[in-house]
Structures are given as structure tokens and as C-alpha cells.
């Protein structure tokens, strides 16, 4: 079959894979190829066991794979064929040199630009999908323009706002699609081509067009605002634990103000995931580099508050369990950074486990999707870790259950059975406030929610 357009996506990760699957589903007249340097990942995308868990994604991939969606490692051929290239490689926080721990590490992204110049033999639209520091497109343009082949590259920014665990829904029904382009005739043409792809299923009114730099910066700011809400509610949760105020009641009362809104006000053990911390630190770094120190410090506090919340959770466990957890088994319910994903990047569970191990506890981790990633995260330090798919077994003989991921299945477990199998006094630390605390207390547990009065049987 002849396809109207050839689209290439470089990077078959959590963003590139689902995004291209949905574009393929909605645009059958386009041929879409997703390439990656990681051969194993591509093999998985081509198998019955796709490399990421996302509700609904499996079915879509099955429907379009090898019809108009292809996964391959042949980057060279992909570049030659493509009219539009989405760049969706990872841009983690730099771990070395200038800006270490703050700035974005753009090495994968820059390598990609060089690969594109090397193999391109016709004009292309380059779409920045990875989250990038503001004015990255400028650097990319400089690299691309340095080629003397007479080929034109038009760089467009199109940040992805999908959240893991709801990627398919977010892609099918996004709040908005953001496209940033140069306000030149060529830029507008590229912007229109991209908008036409999304217009296959997204109302034009939801497609926002901005200049290139606003688009790049909007993505960092959106994540900073979301994370800020979580740090704000978490900051209040500590105060609630000292008083008789209840964080859920406060979130409801505050969120009922339509100017504030009810979402993203769940107090927790702290946010995780590959984006929030990385993007805020990136925003802090950029802001500082322009000498805007007060603004930088303001955003940095969002991350500091988050680190504090994780620390506070562990300190509370140790303190309430009579100041020692040495040789005590603690069942960790959940390891993923949120429910409905197997992803553990920046998960608070990593920090919590490491701290508990330092306190010489034995940590039994149970998670429906994230045990393989947990094993990798704790490689070399997991002598006292048990990986257990069955939550009942994880809790057997444990002194405490610490719930860190809000999986639905944890809500419906038989807690009487769990209580009977545990050491007494038995503790539950609900880091997500998803369990029925009153019921747990009645069963016999000592219950410690986040930002609520603790329910204990002690005098
Ligand atoms: C986030 C943004 O939501 C998304 O728009 C962007 O494209 C990528 O970063 P993601 O990291 O996948 O998405 O998940 P998100 O749902 O935002 O959750 C991030 C973290 O915050 C999780 O650890 C989650 O458990 C935590 N969280 C979220 C809370 O602690 N409380 C809340 O109320 C909401
Ligand atoms: P994200 O969450 O942003 O999608 P991931 O780490 O899940 O990030 O995915 C990024 C993907 O990009 C990885 O599969 C990685 O192998 C791939 N990648 C990194 N550098 C290159 C490159 N130079 N060429 C092709 N793929 C690359």
C-alpha cells in the first residue's frame, strides 16, 4: 500500500511508543516507524510482550503493528524515508560536569541530531517530543544547519503531556496539544503539517499554537505547577498530623474552589516519576543561569519539600515502631511510582527501601507490575530484600505494612487474614490514604495515614 506520509520516531520509550501507536491508529494513511538503538526494546515492541505496561496500549499495538506502525533498529533507513521526524530520546538529569544534578543531559538528543544530518537526503520537519530546556531548538537548528547538503530542516516543538498509567486516554483525549514553531512561512507550514496530524482526532480548538520558546518552556512550567500542588498539600499534611485536621477534608474543601480545582491534591509519600524532579531542576538551573536566583529558589523548594516528605515517612515508621526496625520484616505494598505502571523511575519506594535497609530492616516488596524494575533498582544492595508477587506472603510474619503505591488491588485485600499472619503489635503506614483506616483499626492494626489522626491501640 502507498502511504501519504512517512513519519519516523527516534526513541521507543514511554513517550515515543504510545504516542506513535495512537497516531498510527488515528491516521491509517500515514506510515509510522519507531526506531531505537536498544535492540531488546525493539524486539519487545515486536513481540506479544510489549516493553511497557499501559492500560489499553497492548490492544492498539496489536491492531496497527505491521500495518502502518513498524518497530525497527534501522535508524539510517528510517531517516532517509521520513518526511517528519519525532525525536523522543531520553533527556535525563546530567550526572557529571557543569550543571550536574540539575541541567538536562542532552547527549542522546545531540547524537540524534548528528545522525539525522548524516543520513538525511531530503527536507525534513523535526519535532521535539522529548522534554527539553528552553531554546534547545536553537541548538538543534545550529547542528542541523551545519550540514552542507543543502537540505532544509524545520524544527518544531511539540511537548507530550501524557501521564503514565493513563497514556492511552491522555493521547486519545488530551486537554490540549501544544505546537511551537518559528513564526516564519516555513515554520507555519511545518506547524500546520503537525496540526493536521492531530486534527484527525482532536478538535482544532484544543490545538494550541505558540512560538517555539513558549512551547518548550510551557512543558517545564506545567510539570512544575503540578508538582507544586503535591508539595503544597504534603507540606500541610505534616501539620494535620500534629493537629486534628484531616488532609482529605482540607483537599476537598480547598479543591472545591473552582479557581483551585480538585485534582492533584492527594497527599502522599512524595511524587516520583521520570519528569517532575528532572523538569523542575532543569527549570531551576535555567532560571539561575539568567541570574534569577529568587525565582530559582522558589521552584527548588518544591523538590526539597518532596525529599522531606519521603524522609518523614520513613522517620515516622521507625519512631512509631519503638525506634527500631532492625531485623523486623516490613512489607512494602507497591514499588511503582504510581498505580497502573511498572515504571519505578524516581519512585519514592526506592528511597524508602534504601532507608529501611540502612535501619537493618528486612523489606518484602510486592507490586503487581514493578518487581522486575525493583530488582534492577536495588541490585547489589538487596541482601535483605524479598521480592514477592503475592501480598499475603509478603505480609506473613511482618511487623508492618507500608503502602507506597495506590494500586486498586491493595484496597480489596483480606486485611483480617493479613493481620492474623503478622507479628503483633501490627502496624499499617498508609502512604497513599487509600485504605479503610477505621476498619483496619477495628481489626487490630495500629494505623498511620498521611495527614490524618493516627488510630492506635496504645495507651
Ligand atoms: C507527569 C505529568 O502529569 C505529565 O503531564 C507529564 O507529561 C509527565 O509527568 P507522570 O509522571 O507520568 O506524569 O505521572 P503523574 O500522574 O503526574 O504523577 C507523578 C507523581 O505524583 C506520582 O508519583 C504520583 O503518585 C504523585 N501524585 C500525583 C501525588 O502524590 N499526588 C497527587 O495528587 C497526584
Ligand atoms: P521517555 O520516558 O522520555 O520516553 P525512555 O527512556 O523511556 O524516555 O525512552 C527513550 C528511548 O530513547 C530509549 O528507549 C533509548 O534507548 C532511546 N534512545 C536514546 N538515544 C537514542 C539514539 N541516539 N537513537 C535512538 N534511540 C535512542
Short mmCIF file of C-alpha atoms and ligand atoms in Angstrom, two decimals:
data_model
loop_
_atom_site.label_atom_id
_atom_site.label_comp_id
_atom_site.label_asym_id
_atom_site.label_seq_id
_atom_site.Cartn_x
_atom_site.Cartn_y
_atom_site.Cartn_z
CA UNK A 1 0.00 0.00 0.00
CA UNK A 2 1.18 3.54 -0.81
CA UNK A 3 1.24 5.77 2.24
CA UNK A 4 0.64 9.52 2.08
CA UNK A 5 3.36 10.46 4.55
CA UNK A 6 6.30 8.78 6.25
CA UNK A 7 6.69 9.55 9.90
CA UNK A 8 9.69 8.44 11.95
CA UNK A 9 10.02 8.46 15.71
CA UNK A 10 13.50 8.14 17.20
CA UNK A 11 13.19 6.64 20.71
CA UNK A 12 10.79 3.80 21.53
CA UNK A 13 10.24 4.64 25.21
CA UNK A 14 7.35 5.56 27.48
CA UNK A 15 6.57 8.59 25.31
CA UNK A 16 7.57 7.55 21.77
CA UNK A 17 5.90 4.11 21.83
CA UNK A 18 2.37 5.01 22.99
CA UNK A 19 2.29 8.32 21.08
CA UNK A 20 3.12 6.69 17.78
CA UNK A 21 0.72 3.81 18.39
CA UNK A 22 -2.13 6.28 18.80
CA UNK A 23 -1.10 8.36 15.75
CA UNK A 24 -0.95 5.13 13.72
CA UNK A 25 -4.42 4.17 14.91
CA UNK A 26 -5.93 7.53 14.02
CA UNK A 27 -4.00 8.16 10.78
CA UNK A 28 -4.11 4.94 8.72
CA UNK A 29 -2.86 6.78 5.64
CA UNK A 30 0.50 7.51 7.32
CA UNK A 31 3.35 5.04 7.60
CA UNK A 32 4.93 5.30 11.03
CA UNK A 33 8.22 3.79 12.01
CA UNK A 34 9.60 3.79 15.54
CA UNK A 35 13.33 3.21 15.88
CA UNK A 36 15.63 2.78 18.85
CA UNK A 37 19.27 1.91 19.48
CA UNK A 38 18.13 -0.59 22.08
CA UNK A 39 17.63 -3.83 20.15
CA UNK A 40 15.97 -5.65 23.03
CA UNK A 41 13.37 -2.90 23.36
CA UNK A 42 12.54 -3.10 19.66
CA UNK A 43 12.26 -6.90 19.85
CA UNK A 44 9.82 -6.49 22.73
CA UNK A 45 7.73 -3.97 20.80
CA UNK A 46 7.56 -6.56 18.02
CA UNK A 47 6.52 -9.35 20.41
CA UNK A 48 3.40 -10.21 22.40
CA UNK A 49 5.11 -8.76 25.42
CA UNK A 50 5.49 -5.04 24.75
CA UNK A 51 8.11 -3.37 26.97
CA UNK A 52 5.83 -1.02 28.89
CA UNK A 53 2.63 -1.63 30.76
CA UNK A 54 -0.06 0.91 29.87
CA UNK A 55 -3.77 0.09 30.09
CA UNK A 56 -5.20 -0.25 26.56
CA UNK A 57 -1.89 0.01 24.74
CA UNK A 58 -1.49 -3.68 24.01
CA UNK A 59 -4.71 -3.80 22.01
CA UNK A 60 -3.84 -0.72 19.93
CA UNK A 61 -0.36 -2.02 19.12
CA UNK A 62 -1.81 -5.36 18.05
CA UNK A 63 -4.27 -3.58 15.78
CA UNK A 64 -1.77 -1.39 13.90
CA UNK A 65 1.58 -3.18 14.13
CA UNK A 66 2.95 -4.19 10.73
CA UNK A 67 0.01 -2.43 9.06
CA UNK A 68 1.09 1.19 9.38
CA UNK A 69 3.19 1.01 12.55
CA UNK A 70 6.63 -0.58 12.42
CA UNK A 71 9.33 -1.01 15.05
CA UNK A 72 12.93 -1.31 13.92
CA UNK A 73 16.57 -0.64 14.74
CA UNK A 74 17.35 0.58 11.24
CA UNK A 75 17.68 4.26 12.10
CA UNK A 76 19.54 5.05 8.90
CA UNK A 77 16.83 3.78 6.59
CA UNK A 78 14.15 5.36 8.75
CA UNK A 79 15.73 8.81 8.45
CA UNK A 80 16.09 8.56 4.68
CA UNK A 81 12.44 7.72 4.18
CA UNK A 82 10.90 10.15 6.65
CA UNK A 83 9.15 13.44 5.93
CA UNK A 84 8.59 14.15 9.61
CA UNK A 85 10.92 13.00 12.40
CA UNK A 86 9.77 12.97 16.03
CA UNK A 87 12.71 12.97 18.44
CA UNK A 88 11.72 11.15 21.59
CA UNK A 89 15.01 10.08 23.13
CA UNK A 90 15.59 10.37 26.85
CA UNK A 91 16.92 13.59 28.38
CA UNK A 92 17.78 12.66 31.98
CA UNK A 93 19.35 14.96 34.55
CA UNK A 94 23.07 15.42 33.97
CA UNK A 95 25.17 13.35 36.37
CA UNK A 96 28.54 14.88 35.51
CA UNK A 97 30.31 18.18 34.75
CA UNK A 98 28.71 21.63 34.61
CA UNK A 99 25.12 21.56 35.85
CA UNK A 100 25.42 18.01 37.29
CA UNK A 101 22.29 17.06 39.23
CA UNK A 102 20.29 19.94 37.72
CA UNK A 103 20.66 20.51 33.98
CA UNK A 104 19.39 18.17 31.27
CA UNK A 105 21.81 15.70 29.78
CA UNK A 106 21.38 16.33 26.09
CA UNK A 107 23.90 13.81 24.81
CA UNK A 108 21.33 11.34 23.36
CA UNK A 109 19.48 14.16 21.81
CA UNK A 110 22.59 15.73 20.24
CA UNK A 111 23.72 12.34 18.90
CA UNK A 112 20.32 12.06 17.28
CA UNK A 113 20.76 15.44 15.57
CA UNK A 114 24.10 14.31 14.17
CA UNK A 115 22.63 11.00 12.98
CA UNK A 116 19.83 12.87 11.23
CA UNK A 117 22.29 15.08 9.32
CA UNK A 118 24.41 12.09 8.41
CA UNK A 119 21.64 10.12 6.73
CA UNK A 120 19.08 12.70 5.59
CA UNK A 121 18.85 13.28 1.86
CA UNK A 122 15.67 15.39 1.67
CA UNK A 123 13.99 18.25 3.59
CA UNK A 124 12.50 17.24 6.94
CA UNK A 125 10.38 18.54 9.75
CA UNK A 126 11.99 17.74 13.10
CA UNK A 127 9.61 17.51 16.03
CA UNK A 128 10.97 17.84 19.57
CA UNK A 129 8.93 15.41 21.66
CA UNK A 130 11.40 14.89 24.49
CA UNK A 131 11.16 17.50 27.23
CA UNK A 132 13.99 19.88 26.59
CA UNK A 133 15.35 23.03 28.17
CA UNK A 134 14.10 26.25 26.66
CA UNK A 135 15.96 27.31 23.49
CA UNK A 136 17.14 23.76 22.74
CA UNK A 137 15.58 24.03 19.30
CA UNK A 138 18.08 26.79 18.60
CA UNK A 139 20.99 24.46 19.33
CA UNK A 140 19.38 21.70 17.30
CA UNK A 141 18.95 24.08 14.38
CA UNK A 142 22.60 25.10 14.60
CA UNK A 143 23.69 21.49 14.39
CA UNK A 144 21.31 20.69 11.56
CA UNK A 145 22.21 23.82 9.61
CA UNK A 146 25.89 22.96 9.89
CA UNK A 147 25.33 20.29 7.23
CA UNK A 148 26.34 21.42 3.79
CA UNK A 149 23.97 19.10 1.96
CA UNK A 150 21.51 21.85 1.03
CA UNK A 151 18.76 20.11 3.00
CA UNK A 152 16.25 22.19 4.98
CA UNK A 153 15.27 21.17 8.50
CA UNK A 154 12.39 22.94 10.22
CA UNK A 155 12.40 22.36 13.97
CA UNK A 156 9.05 22.34 15.78
CA UNK A 157 8.37 21.82 19.48
CA UNK A 158 5.50 19.51 20.43
CA UNK A 159 5.85 18.52 24.09
CA UNK A 160 3.97 15.48 25.32
CA UNK A 161 1.76 15.89 28.39
CA UNK A 162 0.68 12.25 28.81
CA UNK A 163 0.90 10.77 32.28
CA UNK A 164 1.96 7.17 32.75
CA UNK A 165 -0.79 4.74 33.60
CA UNK A 166 -3.27 6.82 31.62
CA UNK A 167 -1.15 7.36 28.50
CA UNK A 168 -3.67 5.97 26.03
CA UNK A 169 -6.57 8.00 27.40
CA UNK A 170 -4.39 11.13 27.59
CA UNK A 171 -3.35 10.66 23.96
CA UNK A 172 -6.85 9.95 22.70
CA UNK A 173 -8.47 12.78 24.66
CA UNK A 174 -5.82 15.32 25.57
CA UNK A 175 -6.70 18.58 27.34
CA UNK A 176 -4.61 20.27 24.67
CA UNK A 177 -1.91 19.67 22.10
CA UNK A 178 0.87 22.24 22.07
CA UNK A 179 2.82 23.10 18.96
CA UNK A 180 5.56 25.71 18.96
CA UNK A 181 7.10 26.85 15.71
CA UNK A 182 9.01 29.75 14.25
CA UNK A 183 6.61 32.40 13.07
CA UNK A 184 8.08 32.35 9.55
CA UNK A 185 6.40 30.95 6.40
CA UNK A 186 8.42 27.71 6.70
CA UNK A 187 7.72 27.47 10.43
CA UNK A 188 4.00 27.98 9.87
CA UNK A 189 3.95 25.35 7.16
CA UNK A 190 5.60 22.81 9.48
CA UNK A 191 3.25 23.78 12.30
CA UNK A 192 0.27 23.21 10.01
CA UNK A 193 1.51 19.78 8.90
CA UNK A 194 1.81 18.71 12.51
CA UNK A 195 -1.54 20.22 13.48
CA UNK A 196 -3.14 18.32 10.58
CA UNK A 197 -1.94 15.01 12.04
CA UNK A 198 -3.54 15.72 15.43
CA UNK A 199 -6.68 17.16 13.82
CA UNK A 200 -7.51 13.58 12.71
CA UNK A 201 -9.00 13.08 16.19
CA UNK A 202 -8.50 16.22 18.26
CA UNK A 203 -10.73 19.30 17.84
CA UNK A 204 -8.78 22.21 16.32
CA UNK A 205 -9.74 24.38 19.29
CA UNK A 206 -7.60 22.16 21.54
CA UNK A 207 -4.51 22.58 19.38
CA UNK A 208 -2.55 25.49 20.82
CA UNK A 209 -0.01 27.23 18.64
CA UNK A 210 2.76 29.28 20.25
CA UNK A 211 6.24 30.40 19.42
CA UNK A 212 8.95 27.79 19.76
CA UNK A 213 10.34 29.01 23.08
CA UNK A 214 6.96 29.33 24.79
CA UNK A 215 6.19 25.75 23.83
CA UNK A 216 9.46 24.40 25.24
CA UNK A 217 9.07 26.38 28.46
CA UNK A 218 5.36 25.55 28.88
CA UNK A 219 6.18 21.89 29.36
CA UNK A 220 8.63 22.58 32.20
CA UNK A 221 6.21 25.03 33.79
CA UNK A 222 3.24 22.65 33.56
CA UNK A 223 5.18 19.97 35.39
CA UNK A 224 6.47 22.47 37.95
CA UNK A 225 2.89 23.63 38.68
CA UNK A 226 1.61 20.06 39.05
CA UNK A 227 4.46 19.08 41.36
CA UNK A 228 3.99 22.28 43.33
CA UNK A 229 0.40 21.29 44.16
CA UNK A 230 1.63 17.98 45.56
CA UNK A 231 4.36 19.61 47.63
CA UNK A 232 1.86 22.16 48.91
CA UNK A 233 -0.62 19.53 50.09
CA UNK A 234 2.20 17.41 51.51
CA UNK A 235 3.51 20.42 53.45
CA UNK A 236 0.05 20.76 55.01
CA UNK A 237 -0.16 17.01 55.73
CA UNK A 238 2.60 17.31 58.32
CA UNK A 239 0.63 20.00 60.13
CA UNK A 240 -2.53 17.86 60.04
CA UNK A 241 -0.74 15.01 61.78
CA UNK A 242 0.06 17.38 64.66
CA UNK A 243 -3.50 18.70 64.93
CA UNK A 244 -6.90 17.12 64.47
CA UNK A 245 -7.29 18.42 60.93
CA UNK A 246 -7.74 15.86 58.15
CA UNK A 247 -5.83 16.33 54.88
CA UNK A 248 -8.55 14.73 52.71
CA UNK A 249 -11.19 17.06 54.13
CA UNK A 250 -8.91 20.02 53.56
CA UNK A 251 -8.12 18.93 49.97
CA UNK A 252 -11.85 18.63 49.29
CA UNK A 253 -12.70 21.98 50.84
CA UNK A 254 -9.84 23.79 49.14
CA UNK A 255 -10.24 22.00 45.79
CA UNK A 256 -13.95 22.87 45.64
CA UNK A 257 -12.93 26.42 44.82
CA UNK A 258 -13.21 26.40 41.04
CA UNK A 259 -10.13 28.61 40.83
CA UNK A 260 -8.09 25.88 42.52
CA UNK A 261 -9.81 22.70 41.29
CA UNK A 262 -9.89 19.25 42.90
CA UNK A 263 -7.17 17.35 41.03
CA UNK A 264 -3.62 16.64 42.14
CA UNK A 265 -4.29 17.33 45.78
CA UNK A 266 -3.70 13.83 47.15
CA UNK A 267 -1.22 13.89 49.97
CA UNK A 268 1.33 11.10 49.56
CA UNK A 269 4.79 9.80 50.34
CA UNK A 270 6.00 12.29 47.71
CA UNK A 271 5.91 12.43 43.94
CA UNK A 272 8.08 10.22 41.77
CA UNK A 273 8.32 9.53 38.05
CA UNK A 274 10.81 10.46 35.40
CA UNK A 275 9.55 14.01 34.84
CA UNK A 276 8.73 16.15 37.85
CA UNK A 277 12.06 16.29 39.65
CA UNK A 278 14.06 16.39 36.44
CA UNK A 279 11.98 19.15 34.88
CA UNK A 280 11.89 21.33 37.99
CA UNK A 281 15.63 21.06 38.49
CA UNK A 282 16.03 21.94 34.86
CA UNK A 283 13.79 24.99 35.34
CA UNK A 284 15.81 25.93 38.43
CA UNK A 285 19.07 25.60 36.51
CA UNK A 286 17.89 27.70 33.60
CA UNK A 287 16.39 30.36 35.89
CA UNK A 288 19.64 30.53 37.90
CA UNK A 289 21.71 30.76 34.76
CA UNK A 290 19.90 34.03 33.99
CA UNK A 291 20.72 35.30 37.49
CA UNK A 292 17.10 34.99 38.66
CA UNK A 293 18.04 33.47 41.99
CA UNK A 294 14.86 34.13 43.97
CA UNK A 295 12.69 32.53 41.30
CA UNK A 296 15.10 29.57 41.15
CA UNK A 297 14.97 29.10 44.93
CA UNK A 298 11.18 29.26 44.86
CA UNK A 299 10.94 26.29 42.48
CA UNK A 300 13.74 24.40 44.18
CA UNK A 301 11.68 24.31 47.38
CA UNK A 302 9.10 22.13 45.58
CA UNK A 303 11.75 19.43 45.20
CA UNK A 304 13.17 19.94 48.71
CA UNK A 305 9.69 19.58 50.21
CA UNK A 306 9.26 16.34 48.28
CA UNK A 307 12.55 14.93 49.59
CA UNK A 308 11.47 15.89 53.09
CA UNK A 309 8.12 14.11 52.71
CA UNK A 310 9.83 10.82 51.77
CA UNK A 311 12.20 11.18 54.71
CA UNK A 312 9.34 11.98 57.06
CA UNK A 313 7.52 8.80 56.06
CA UNK A 314 10.48 6.60 56.96
CA UNK A 315 11.24 8.51 60.16
CA UNK A 316 7.67 8.00 61.26
CA UNK A 317 7.84 4.25 60.63
CA UNK A 318 10.99 3.93 62.70
CA UNK A 319 9.77 6.18 65.50
CA UNK A 320 6.36 4.53 65.85
CA UNK A 321 7.85 1.04 65.80
CA UNK A 322 9.62 1.79 69.09
CA UNK A 323 12.61 3.45 67.43
CA UNK A 324 13.94 0.30 65.85
CA UNK A 325 13.17 -1.75 62.78
CA UNK A 326 16.38 -3.79 62.88
CA UNK A 327 15.69 -7.43 61.88
CA UNK A 328 11.98 -6.64 61.52
CA UNK A 329 10.22 -7.64 58.33
CA UNK A 330 8.35 -4.76 56.73
CA UNK A 331 6.01 -5.47 53.81
CA UNK A 332 6.19 -2.73 51.19
CA UNK A 333 2.90 -2.66 49.28
CA UNK A 334 3.84 -1.22 45.91
CA UNK A 335 7.08 -0.13 44.30
CA UNK A 336 5.98 1.67 41.10
CA UNK A 337 5.98 5.48 41.31
CA UNK A 338 2.20 5.42 40.82
CA UNK A 339 -0.51 2.86 40.09
CA UNK A 340 -1.10 1.29 36.65
CA UNK A 341 2.52 1.35 35.59
CA UNK A 342 5.54 -0.86 36.11
CA UNK A 343 7.81 2.20 35.96
CA UNK A 344 9.87 2.87 39.07
CA UNK A 345 11.93 5.84 37.92
CA UNK A 346 12.35 8.25 40.88
CA UNK A 347 9.79 6.22 42.82
CA UNK A 348 9.65 7.20 46.49
CA UNK A 349 9.74 3.43 47.15
CA UNK A 350 13.42 3.33 46.18
CA UNK A 351 14.35 5.91 48.79
CA UNK A 352 12.10 4.33 51.41
CA UNK A 353 13.53 0.84 50.83
CA UNK A 354 17.11 2.08 50.99
CA UNK A 355 16.47 3.92 54.25
CA UNK A 356 14.74 0.90 55.80
CA UNK A 357 17.65 -1.30 54.75
CA UNK A 358 20.04 1.17 56.40
CA UNK A 359 17.98 0.72 59.55
CA UNK A 360 18.61 -3.02 59.05
CA UNK A 361 15.02 -3.96 58.35
CA UNK A 362 14.07 -6.86 56.08
CA UNK A 363 11.93 -5.43 53.27
CA UNK A 364 9.42 -7.66 51.48
CA UNK A 365 8.34 -5.86 48.30
CA UNK A 366 5.14 -6.72 46.49
CA UNK A 367 3.87 -4.99 43.35
CA UNK A 368 1.66 -6.26 40.51
CA UNK A 369 3.87 -4.83 37.73
CA UNK A 370 7.11 -3.38 39.07
CA UNK A 371 9.04 -6.25 40.66
CA UNK A 372 11.47 -6.62 37.74
CA UNK A 373 12.31 -2.93 37.84
CA UNK A 374 12.59 -3.07 41.64
CA UNK A 375 15.20 -5.82 41.28
CA UNK A 376 17.22 -3.60 38.95
CA UNK A 377 16.89 -0.54 41.20
CA UNK A 378 18.12 -2.45 44.25
CA UNK A 379 20.78 -4.52 42.53
CA UNK A 380 23.78 -5.10 44.79
CA UNK A 381 22.06 -3.89 47.97
CA UNK A 382 19.18 -6.35 48.18
CA UNK A 383 20.56 -8.99 50.53
CA UNK A 384 17.73 -8.23 52.96
CA UNK A 385 15.05 -7.73 50.33
CA UNK A 386 12.36 -10.24 49.41
CA UNK A 387 10.56 -9.80 46.08
CA UNK A 388 7.12 -11.36 46.46
CA UNK A 389 4.31 -11.14 43.91
CA UNK A 390 1.74 -12.32 46.48
CA UNK A 391 0.89 -9.55 49.01
CA UNK A 392 -0.37 -12.12 51.54
CA UNK A 393 3.02 -13.85 51.55
CA UNK A 394 4.84 -10.52 51.69
CA UNK A 395 2.92 -9.63 54.85
CA UNK A 396 3.36 -13.04 56.52
CA UNK A 397 5.40 -12.64 59.71
CA UNK A 398 5.85 -8.89 59.07
CA UNK A 399 5.70 -6.26 61.81
CA UNK A 400 4.33 -3.60 59.48
CA UNK A 401 2.74 -2.97 56.10
CA UNK A 402 3.88 0.24 54.41
CA UNK A 403 1.67 1.08 51.45
CA UNK A 404 3.51 3.22 48.92
CA UNK A 405 1.68 2.73 45.59
CA UNK A 406 -2.07 3.24 45.22
CA UNK A 407 -2.84 0.01 43.32
CA UNK A 408 -6.57 -0.83 43.36
CA UNK A 409 -5.79 -4.43 44.33
CA UNK A 410 -4.36 -3.32 47.67
CA UNK A 411 -7.74 -1.86 48.63
CA UNK A 412 -9.57 -5.16 48.26
CA UNK A 413 -7.21 -7.49 50.12
CA UNK A 414 -8.46 -9.50 53.09
CA UNK A 415 -6.83 -7.48 55.88
CA UNK A 416 -8.16 -9.79 58.61
CA UNK A 417 -6.18 -12.59 57.03
CA UNK A 418 -3.15 -10.30 56.74
CA UNK A 419 -3.47 -9.21 60.37
CA UNK A 420 -3.62 -12.80 61.58
CA UNK A 421 -0.42 -13.69 59.75
CA UNK A 422 1.56 -10.71 61.07
CA UNK A 423 3.62 -10.13 64.23
CA UNK A 424 1.86 -8.12 66.95
CA UNK A 425 1.51 -5.25 67.53
CA UNK A 426 0.83 -4.91 63.80
CA UNK A 427 1.27 -1.58 62.05
CA UNK A 428 -0.08 -0.12 58.79
CA UNK A 429 1.52 3.01 57.33
CA UNK A 430 -0.77 4.12 54.52
CA UNK A 431 1.38 6.40 52.37
CA UNK A 432 -1.49 6.98 49.91
CA UNK A 433 -4.55 7.15 52.17
CA UNK A 434 -6.38 4.53 50.12
CA UNK A 435 -7.23 2.00 52.82
CA UNK A 436 -10.22 1.93 55.15
CA UNK A 437 -8.43 3.14 58.27
CA UNK A 438 -11.32 2.68 60.68
CA UNK A 439 -11.82 -0.91 59.57
CA UNK A 440 -8.11 -1.67 59.87
CA UNK A 441 -8.13 -0.23 63.39
CA UNK A 442 -11.11 -2.40 64.31
CA UNK A 443 -9.28 -5.47 63.04
CA UNK A 444 -6.48 -4.64 65.47
CA UNK A 445 -3.92 -2.73 63.42
CA UNK A 446 -2.24 0.47 64.58
CA UNK A 447 -2.91 2.74 61.63
CA UNK A 448 -0.83 5.70 60.46
CA UNK A 449 -2.28 7.54 57.47
CA UNK A 450 -0.73 10.64 55.87
CA UNK A 451 -2.10 13.92 57.24
CA UNK A 452 -4.75 12.34 59.45
CA UNK A 453 -5.10 11.36 63.08
CA UNK A 454 -3.39 8.06 63.78
CA UNK A 455 -5.56 5.23 65.12
CA UNK A 456 -3.67 3.19 67.68
CA UNK A 457 -4.41 0.71 70.43
CA UNK A 458 -1.58 2.02 72.61
CA UNK A 459 -2.28 3.95 75.82
C1 LIG B 1 3.69 13.78 34.78
C2 LIG B 1 2.66 14.79 34.23
O1 LIG B 1 1.39 14.55 34.87
C3 LIG B 1 2.53 14.66 32.72
O2 LIG B 1 1.67 15.66 32.22
C4 LIG B 1 3.91 14.79 32.10
O3 LIG B 1 3.83 14.59 30.69
C5 LIG B 1 4.90 13.80 32.69
O4 LIG B 1 4.93 13.95 34.12
P1 LIG B 1 3.65 11.17 35.34
O5 LIG B 1 4.98 11.42 35.99
O6 LIG B 1 3.54 10.03 34.39
O7 LIG B 1 3.17 12.48 34.53
O8 LIG B 1 2.56 10.92 36.48
P2 LIG B 1 1.65 11.84 37.41
O9 LIG B 1 0.28 11.30 37.38
O10 LIG B 1 1.80 13.28 37.12
O11 LIG B 1 2.22 11.54 38.87
C6 LIG B 1 3.52 11.94 39.26
C7 LIG B 1 3.76 11.60 40.72
O12 LIG B 1 2.97 12.42 41.57
C8 LIG B 1 3.41 10.16 41.08
O13 LIG B 1 4.38 9.64 41.95
C9 LIG B 1 2.07 10.29 41.78
O14 LIG B 1 1.80 9.24 42.66
C10 LIG B 1 2.26 11.61 42.50
N1 LIG B 1 1.00 12.29 42.86
C11 LIG B 1 0.13 12.67 41.88
C12 LIG B 1 0.71 12.57 44.19
O15 LIG B 1 1.49 12.24 45.09
N2 LIG B 1 -0.46 13.22 44.50
C13 LIG B 1 -1.35 13.62 43.54
O16 LIG B 1 -2.38 14.22 43.89
C14 LIG B 1 -1.05 13.33 42.19
P1 LIG B 2 10.76 8.68 27.82
O1 LIG B 2 10.10 8.39 29.14
O2 LIG B 2 11.10 10.15 27.65
O3 LIG B 2 10.05 8.13 26.64
P2 LIG B 2 12.63 6.46 27.74
O4 LIG B 2 13.94 6.33 28.47
O5 LIG B 2 11.50 5.57 28.09
O6 LIG B 2 12.21 8.00 27.89
O7 LIG B 2 12.84 6.31 26.17
C1 LIG B 2 13.85 6.92 25.44
C2 LIG B 2 14.34 5.92 24.38
O8 LIG B 2 15.26 6.61 23.52
C3 LIG B 2 15.09 4.70 24.94
O9 LIG B 2 14.46 3.52 24.50
C4 LIG B 2 16.52 4.85 24.36
O10 LIG B 2 17.11 3.60 24.02
C5 LIG B 2 16.26 5.67 23.10
N1 LIG B 2 17.44 6.38 22.61
C6 LIG B 2 18.34 7.10 23.32
N2 LIG B 2 19.30 7.61 22.50
C7 LIG B 2 18.99 7.21 21.23
C8 LIG B 2 19.57 7.42 19.94
N3 LIG B 2 20.67 8.14 19.80
N4 LIG B 2 18.98 6.83 18.87
C9 LIG B 2 17.85 6.09 19.01
N5 LIG B 2 17.25 5.87 20.19
C10 LIG B 2 17.80 6.41 21.29
#
